[in-house]
Amino acid sequence: MAKFGLFLSIPILIIGFLLSRAPFMMTSTTPTNPWADAPMKLVTTPQFLTKKTDIFTAGATHMALLHNSIIRGYNSIWHQAVGLREQDKADFIGYSLAWYKFVKSHHDDEEDNLFTKISDLLKDNTTFEETHKEHESFLAGLAEFEKYLSNLKNPSDFSGDELRLIMSSFQEPFEHHFHSEISTIAKFSEHPNTPKEGTPENAAAAATFKAWGKATVTKAGMTDVVPFFLLNLDRTVEDGMWANWPPMPAPIKWGLINLAGSWHSGWWRFASCSSDGQPQELWTFKVAAQEEKQKASS
């Protein structure tokens, strides 16, 4: 019986340890300083703009929401790269590399899977010609971003000014693409080969895109990319229209954020949103305010 009790206590201790590191345990405050909606501009979703519900408007909208998580990630890195405390640098590097992995995986999955599926559906091999060129316009800078962070011999060698210099080298084409791709996909609703709503072909296409959207983030990394995505997802935007997006049971979403997120718990203090999807003060600004307050009271 004693052995059985010990056996039961082990998973309880593990779960307790994970929960102590979970993002929901972190305190958050409403942003009062520059936040993750700049310098790169966020994308307005096509469904919010047009109220249309066809497969390509819906697909472009879901892509826009994913893009906005990536953009908030970029902006949160940009703002917090300078002024880091020494003890924060290692986790910030991990957070930044998770962003890179998110972007690279997203790009590769589009090129290898989504674009082919859409081109086959529309029977048109020219659909993503411009998009391919846009991808090429920022890949070199993105690779330089990863190379710099991965080759640091010690976290103390990290330079926020150096990282920002690399980011500024691809920011313009990156931002252009992350907006342009949404418009490109939304316009496919007007393509002559787009399946008519209510047809089996339309239903099959919708199911295909839904499956791709569900898998593209999770297969990129459950303990790094998934928490990064969900902790940079603002659920208050566009009149709360996306408060329950992506659609999944609440316990599963909670687990993806808080249990999977506990693996790299130190990284997520740099995220733009809290565990419940509310915009939060960026960590470096929060720390700076606390230090300023301490100085004033001493």
CSV table of C-alpha atoms in Angstrom, one decimal:
chain,number,residue,atom,x,y,z
A,1,MET,CA,0.0,0.0,0.0
A,2,ALA,CA,2.9,2.4,0.8
A,3,LYS,CA,4.4,1.6,-2.6
A,4,PHE,CA,1.1,2.3,-4.3
A,5,GLY,CA,0.8,5.7,-2.5
A,6,LEU,CA,4.4,6.6,-3.5
A,7,PHE,CA,3.5,5.6,-7.1
A,8,LEU,CA,0.5,7.9,-7.1
A,9,SER,CA,2.4,10.8,-5.5
A,10,ILE,CA,5.0,10.9,-8.4
A,11,PRO,CA,2.6,12.1,-11.1
A,12,ILE,CA,0.9,14.5,-8.6
A,13,LEU,CA,4.3,16.1,-7.8
A,14,ILE,CA,5.1,16.3,-11.5
A,15,ILE,CA,1.8,18.0,-12.3
A,16,GLY,CA,2.2,20.3,-9.4
A,17,PHE,CA,5.7,21.3,-10.6
A,18,LEU,CA,4.4,22.0,-14.1
A,19,LEU,CA,1.5,24.0,-12.8
A,20,SER,CA,3.8,26.2,-10.7
A,21,ARG,CA,5.6,27.1,-14.0
A,22,ALA,CA,2.4,27.5,-16.1
A,23,PRO,CA,1.7,30.8,-17.8
A,24,PHE,CA,-1.6,31.3,-15.9
A,25,MET,CA,0.5,31.7,-12.7
A,26,MET,CA,2.2,34.8,-14.2
A,27,THR,CA,0.8,38.2,-13.2
A,28,SER,CA,-0.1,40.5,-16.1
A,29,THR,CA,-1.0,44.2,-16.4
A,30,THR,CA,-2.7,46.2,-19.1
A,31,PRO,CA,-0.2,47.8,-21.5
A,32,THR,CA,0.7,51.4,-20.9
A,33,ASN,CA,3.9,51.5,-23.0
A,34,PRO,CA,4.5,50.7,-26.7
A,35,TRP,CA,3.0,47.3,-27.3
A,36,ALA,CA,3.0,44.5,-29.9
A,37,ASP,CA,0.8,46.3,-32.4
A,38,ALA,CA,3.8,48.1,-33.7
A,39,PRO,CA,6.2,48.7,-35.4
A,40,MET,CA,4.9,46.0,-37.8
A,41,LYS,CA,1.2,46.7,-38.5
A,42,LEU,CA,-1.4,44.0,-37.7
A,43,VAL,CA,-3.7,42.6,-40.3
A,44,THR,CA,-7.5,43.3,-40.3
A,45,THR,CA,-9.3,40.0,-41.0
A,46,PRO,CA,-11.4,39.8,-44.2
A,47,GLN,CA,-14.4,38.4,-42.4
A,48,PHE,CA,-14.4,41.4,-40.1
A,49,LEU,CA,-14.2,43.7,-43.1
A,50,THR,CA,-16.7,42.0,-45.4
A,51,LYS,CA,-18.8,39.7,-43.2
A,52,LYS,CA,-18.5,37.1,-46.0
A,53,THR,CA,-18.3,33.4,-45.1
A,54,ASP,CA,-17.1,31.6,-48.2
A,55,ILE,CA,-14.2,29.2,-47.9
A,56,PHE,CA,-11.6,31.6,-49.1
A,57,THR,CA,-12.7,34.5,-47.0
A,58,ALA,CA,-12.8,32.2,-44.0
A,59,GLY,CA,-9.4,30.7,-44.9
A,60,ALA,CA,-7.8,34.1,-45.4
A,61,THR,CA,-9.3,35.2,-42.1
A,62,HIS,CA,-7.8,32.3,-40.2
A,63,MET,CA,-4.5,32.9,-41.9
A,64,ALA,CA,-4.7,36.5,-40.8
A,65,LEU,CA,-5.2,35.6,-37.2
A,66,LEU,CA,-2.2,33.3,-37.4
A,67,HIS,CA,-0.2,36.0,-39.1
A,68,ASN,CA,-1.1,38.5,-36.4
A,69,SER,CA,0.3,36.1,-33.7
A,70,ILE,CA,3.5,36.0,-35.7
A,71,ILE,CA,3.5,39.8,-36.1
A,72,ARG,CA,2.9,40.4,-32.4
A,73,GLY,CA,5.7,38.0,-31.8
A,74,TYR,CA,8.0,40.1,-34.0
A,75,ASN,CA,6.9,43.3,-32.4
A,76,SER,CA,7.4,41.9,-28.9
A,77,ILE,CA,10.9,40.9,-29.8
A,78,TRP,CA,11.7,44.2,-31.4
A,79,HIS,CA,10.5,46.2,-28.3
A,80,GLN,CA,12.2,44.0,-25.7
A,81,ALA,CA,15.5,43.3,-27.5
A,82,VAL,CA,17.1,46.4,-26.0
A,83,GLY,CA,17.3,47.1,-22.3
A,84,LEU,CA,17.3,43.4,-21.2
A,85,ARG,CA,18.6,42.5,-17.8
A,86,GLU,CA,21.5,39.9,-17.9
A,87,GLN,CA,19.3,37.3,-16.2
A,88,ASP,CA,16.6,37.6,-18.9
A,89,LYS,CA,18.8,37.2,-21.9
A,90,ALA,CA,18.9,33.4,-22.1
A,91,ASP,CA,15.1,33.1,-22.0
A,92,PHE,CA,14.7,35.9,-24.4
A,93,ILE,CA,16.9,34.1,-26.9
A,94,GLY,CA,14.8,31.0,-26.5
A,95,TYR,CA,11.6,33.1,-27.0
A,96,SER,CA,13.1,34.6,-30.1
A,97,LEU,CA,14.2,31.3,-31.6
A,98,ALA,CA,10.7,29.9,-31.0
A,99,TRP,CA,9.4,32.8,-33.1
A,100,TYR,CA,11.9,31.9,-35.9
A,101,LYS,CA,10.8,28.2,-35.7
A,102,PHE,CA,7.1,29.3,-35.9
A,103,VAL,CA,7.7,31.4,-39.0
A,104,LYS,CA,10.0,28.9,-40.8
A,105,SER,CA,7.6,26.0,-40.1
A,106,HIS,CA,4.7,28.1,-41.3
A,107,HIS,CA,6.5,29.1,-44.5
A,108,ASP,CA,7.6,25.5,-45.3
A,109,ASP,CA,4.1,24.1,-44.7
A,110,GLU,CA,2.6,26.6,-47.0
A,111,GLU,CA,5.0,25.9,-49.8
A,112,ASP,CA,4.9,22.1,-49.3
A,113,ASN,CA,1.2,21.6,-48.7
A,114,LEU,CA,-1.3,24.5,-48.7
A,115,PHE,CA,-0.3,26.2,-51.9
A,116,THR,CA,-0.4,22.9,-53.8
A,117,LYS,CA,-3.8,22.0,-52.4
A,118,ILE,CA,-5.3,25.4,-53.4
A,119,SER,CA,-3.7,25.4,-56.9
A,120,ASP,CA,-5.0,21.9,-57.5
A,121,LEU,CA,-8.5,23.0,-56.3
A,122,LEU,CA,-8.6,26.0,-58.6
A,123,LYS,CA,-6.8,24.1,-61.4
A,124,ASP,CA,-4.5,27.1,-61.7
A,125,ASN,CA,-0.7,26.8,-61.3
A,126,THR,CA,-0.3,30.6,-61.3
A,127,THR,CA,-2.2,31.3,-58.1
A,128,PHE,CA,0.8,31.8,-55.9
A,129,GLU,CA,3.5,33.1,-58.3
A,130,GLU,CA,3.7,36.5,-56.6
A,131,THR,CA,3.5,34.9,-53.1
A,132,HIS,CA,6.6,32.7,-53.9
A,133,LYS,CA,8.5,35.8,-54.8
A,134,GLU,CA,7.4,37.5,-51.6
A,135,HIS,CA,8.7,34.5,-49.6
A,136,GLU,CA,12.1,34.7,-51.2
A,137,SER,CA,12.3,38.4,-50.3
A,138,PHE,CA,12.7,37.9,-46.6
A,139,LEU,CA,14.1,34.4,-46.2
A,140,ALA,CA,17.8,35.5,-46.2
A,141,GLY,CA,17.1,38.0,-43.4
A,142,LEU,CA,15.2,35.4,-41.4
A,143,ALA,CA,18.1,32.9,-41.8
A,144,GLU,CA,20.4,35.6,-40.5
A,145,PHE,CA,18.1,36.1,-37.5
A,146,GLU,CA,18.4,32.5,-36.6
A,147,LYS,CA,22.1,32.3,-37.3
A,148,TYR,CA,22.9,35.2,-35.0
A,149,LEU,CA,20.9,33.8,-32.0
A,150,SER,CA,22.0,30.2,-32.5
A,151,ASN,CA,25.7,31.0,-32.7
A,152,LEU,CA,25.9,33.1,-29.6
A,153,LYS,CA,28.6,31.5,-27.4
A,154,ASN,CA,27.0,32.9,-24.2
A,155,PRO,CA,23.7,34.7,-23.5
A,156,SER,CA,25.7,37.6,-22.2
A,157,ASP,CA,27.0,38.2,-25.7
A,158,PHE,CA,23.5,39.0,-26.9
A,159,SER,CA,23.2,42.5,-28.3
A,160,GLY,CA,19.7,43.9,-28.8
A,161,ASP,CA,21.0,46.5,-31.2
A,162,GLU,CA,22.6,43.8,-33.3
A,163,LEU,CA,19.3,41.8,-33.4
A,164,ARG,CA,17.3,44.9,-34.3
A,165,LEU,CA,19.7,45.6,-37.2
A,166,ILE,CA,19.1,42.1,-38.6
A,167,MET,CA,15.3,42.4,-38.1
A,168,SER,CA,15.2,45.8,-39.8
A,169,SER,CA,16.9,44.2,-42.8
A,170,PHE,CA,13.8,42.1,-43.6
A,171,GLN,CA,11.0,43.9,-41.8
A,172,GLU,CA,9.5,45.7,-44.8
A,173,PRO,CA,9.2,42.7,-47.2
A,174,PHE,CA,8.1,40.5,-44.3
A,175,GLU,CA,5.3,42.9,-43.4
A,176,HIS,CA,4.3,43.4,-47.0
A,177,HIS,CA,4.0,39.6,-47.5
A,178,PHE,CA,2.1,38.9,-44.3
A,179,HIS,CA,-0.6,41.4,-45.4
A,180,SER,CA,-0.5,40.6,-49.2
A,181,GLU,CA,-1.0,36.9,-48.7
A,182,ILE,CA,-4.3,37.5,-46.9
A,183,SER,CA,-5.6,39.6,-49.8
A,184,THR,CA,-4.4,37.0,-52.3
A,185,ILE,CA,-6.2,34.2,-50.6
A,186,ALA,CA,-9.4,36.2,-50.0
A,187,LYS,CA,-9.6,37.1,-53.7
A,188,PHE,CA,-9.7,33.4,-54.7
A,189,SER,CA,-13.4,33.6,-53.8
A,190,GLU,CA,-13.8,35.4,-57.2
A,191,HIS,CA,-11.8,32.8,-59.1
A,192,PRO,CA,-13.9,31.1,-61.9
A,193,ASN,CA,-12.9,27.6,-60.6
A,194,THR,CA,-13.9,28.2,-57.0
A,195,PRO,CA,-16.4,25.6,-55.9
A,196,LYS,CA,-19.9,26.9,-55.4
A,197,GLU,CA,-21.2,27.1,-51.8
A,198,GLY,CA,-23.3,24.1,-50.9
A,199,THR,CA,-21.6,21.7,-53.3
A,200,PRO,CA,-19.7,18.5,-52.2
A,201,GLU,CA,-16.5,20.1,-53.7
A,202,ASN,CA,-16.9,23.1,-51.5
A,203,ALA,CA,-17.4,21.0,-48.4
A,204,ALA,CA,-14.4,18.9,-49.2
A,205,ALA,CA,-12.2,22.0,-49.8
A,206,ALA,CA,-13.4,23.5,-46.5
A,207,ALA,CA,-12.5,20.3,-44.7
A,208,THR,CA,-9.1,20.2,-46.3
A,209,PHE,CA,-8.2,23.8,-45.3
A,210,LYS,CA,-9.6,23.2,-41.8
A,211,ALA,CA,-7.4,20.2,-41.4
A,212,TRP,CA,-4.3,22.1,-42.6
A,213,GLY,CA,-5.0,25.0,-40.2
A,214,LYS,CA,-5.4,22.6,-37.3
A,215,ALA,CA,-2.2,20.8,-38.0
A,216,THR,CA,0.2,23.5,-39.2
A,217,VAL,CA,0.9,24.9,-35.8
A,218,THR,CA,0.8,21.8,-33.6
A,219,LYS,CA,3.2,19.8,-35.8
A,220,ALA,CA,5.7,22.7,-35.6
A,221,GLY,CA,6.3,22.1,-31.9
A,222,MET,CA,3.9,21.5,-28.9
A,223,THR,CA,6.1,22.9,-26.2
A,224,ASP,CA,7.5,25.9,-28.1
A,225,VAL,CA,5.6,27.0,-31.2
A,226,VAL,CA,2.1,26.2,-29.8
A,227,PRO,CA,2.5,28.2,-26.6
A,228,PHE,CA,4.1,31.0,-28.6
A,229,PHE,CA,1.2,31.1,-31.0
A,230,LEU,CA,-1.5,31.1,-28.2
A,231,LEU,CA,0.3,33.6,-26.0
A,232,ASN,CA,0.5,36.1,-28.8
A,233,LEU,CA,-3.1,35.7,-29.8
A,234,ASP,CA,-5.2,38.8,-28.7
A,235,ARG,CA,-8.7,37.6,-28.0
A,236,THR,CA,-10.0,41.1,-27.6
A,237,VAL,CA,-9.5,42.4,-31.2
A,238,GLU,CA,-12.2,43.2,-33.7
A,239,ASP,CA,-15.0,43.6,-31.1
A,240,GLY,CA,-14.1,40.2,-29.5
A,241,MET,CA,-15.0,38.4,-32.7
A,242,TRP,CA,-12.2,35.9,-32.2
A,243,ALA,CA,-12.5,35.4,-28.4
A,244,ASN,CA,-13.0,31.6,-28.9
A,245,TRP,CA,-10.6,31.1,-31.8
A,246,PRO,CA,-9.1,28.7,-32.6
A,247,PRO,CA,-12.1,26.5,-31.9
A,248,MET,CA,-11.3,23.8,-29.4
A,249,PRO,CA,-12.5,22.5,-26.1
A,250,ALA,CA,-11.5,24.9,-23.3
A,251,PRO,CA,-9.6,22.3,-21.3
A,252,ILE,CA,-7.5,21.4,-24.3
A,253,LYS,CA,-6.7,25.0,-25.0
A,254,TRP,CA,-5.8,25.5,-21.3
A,255,GLY,CA,-3.5,22.5,-21.4
A,256,LEU,CA,-1.7,23.6,-24.5
A,257,ILE,CA,-1.0,27.0,-22.9
A,258,ASN,CA,-0.3,26.0,-19.4
A,259,LEU,CA,1.0,22.4,-19.4
A,260,ALA,CA,2.8,22.5,-22.7
A,261,GLY,CA,3.9,26.0,-21.9
A,262,SER,CA,5.4,25.1,-18.6
A,263,TRP,CA,8.2,23.3,-20.4
A,264,HIS,CA,9.8,26.6,-21.4
A,265,SER,CA,8.1,28.7,-18.8
A,266,GLY,CA,10.7,31.4,-18.6
A,267,TRP,CA,10.2,32.3,-22.3
A,268,TRP,CA,6.6,33.3,-22.0
A,269,ARG,CA,7.1,36.4,-19.8
A,270,PHE,CA,8.1,38.1,-23.1
A,271,ALA,CA,4.8,37.3,-24.8
A,272,SER,CA,2.4,40.0,-25.7
A,273,CYS,CA,-0.7,38.4,-24.2
A,274,SER,CA,-1.7,36.7,-21.0
A,275,SER,CA,-2.8,33.0,-20.7
A,276,ASP,CA,-6.4,34.2,-21.2
A,277,GLY,CA,-5.6,36.1,-24.3
A,278,GLN,CA,-5.6,39.7,-22.9
A,279,PRO,CA,-2.9,42.2,-24.0
A,280,GLN,CA,-0.3,42.6,-21.3
A,281,GLU,CA,2.5,44.9,-20.5
A,282,LEU,CA,5.7,43.8,-22.2
A,283,TRP,CA,8.1,42.3,-19.7
A,284,THR,CA,11.0,44.7,-20.2
A,285,PHE,CA,8.7,47.7,-19.8
A,286,LYS,CA,7.1,46.1,-16.7
A,287,VAL,CA,10.6,45.5,-15.1
A,288,ALA,CA,11.8,49.0,-16.0
A,289,ALA,CA,8.7,50.5,-14.3
A,290,GLN,CA,9.2,48.4,-11.2
A,291,GLU,CA,12.9,49.4,-11.0
A,292,GLU,CA,12.0,53.1,-11.4
A,293,LYS,CA,9.4,52.8,-8.7
A,294,GLN,CA,11.9,51.2,-6.3
A,295,LYS,CA,14.4,54.0,-7.0
A,296,ALA,CA,11.8,56.7,-6.3
A,297,SER,CA,10.9,55.1,-3.0
A,298,SER,CA,14.4,54.6,-1.8
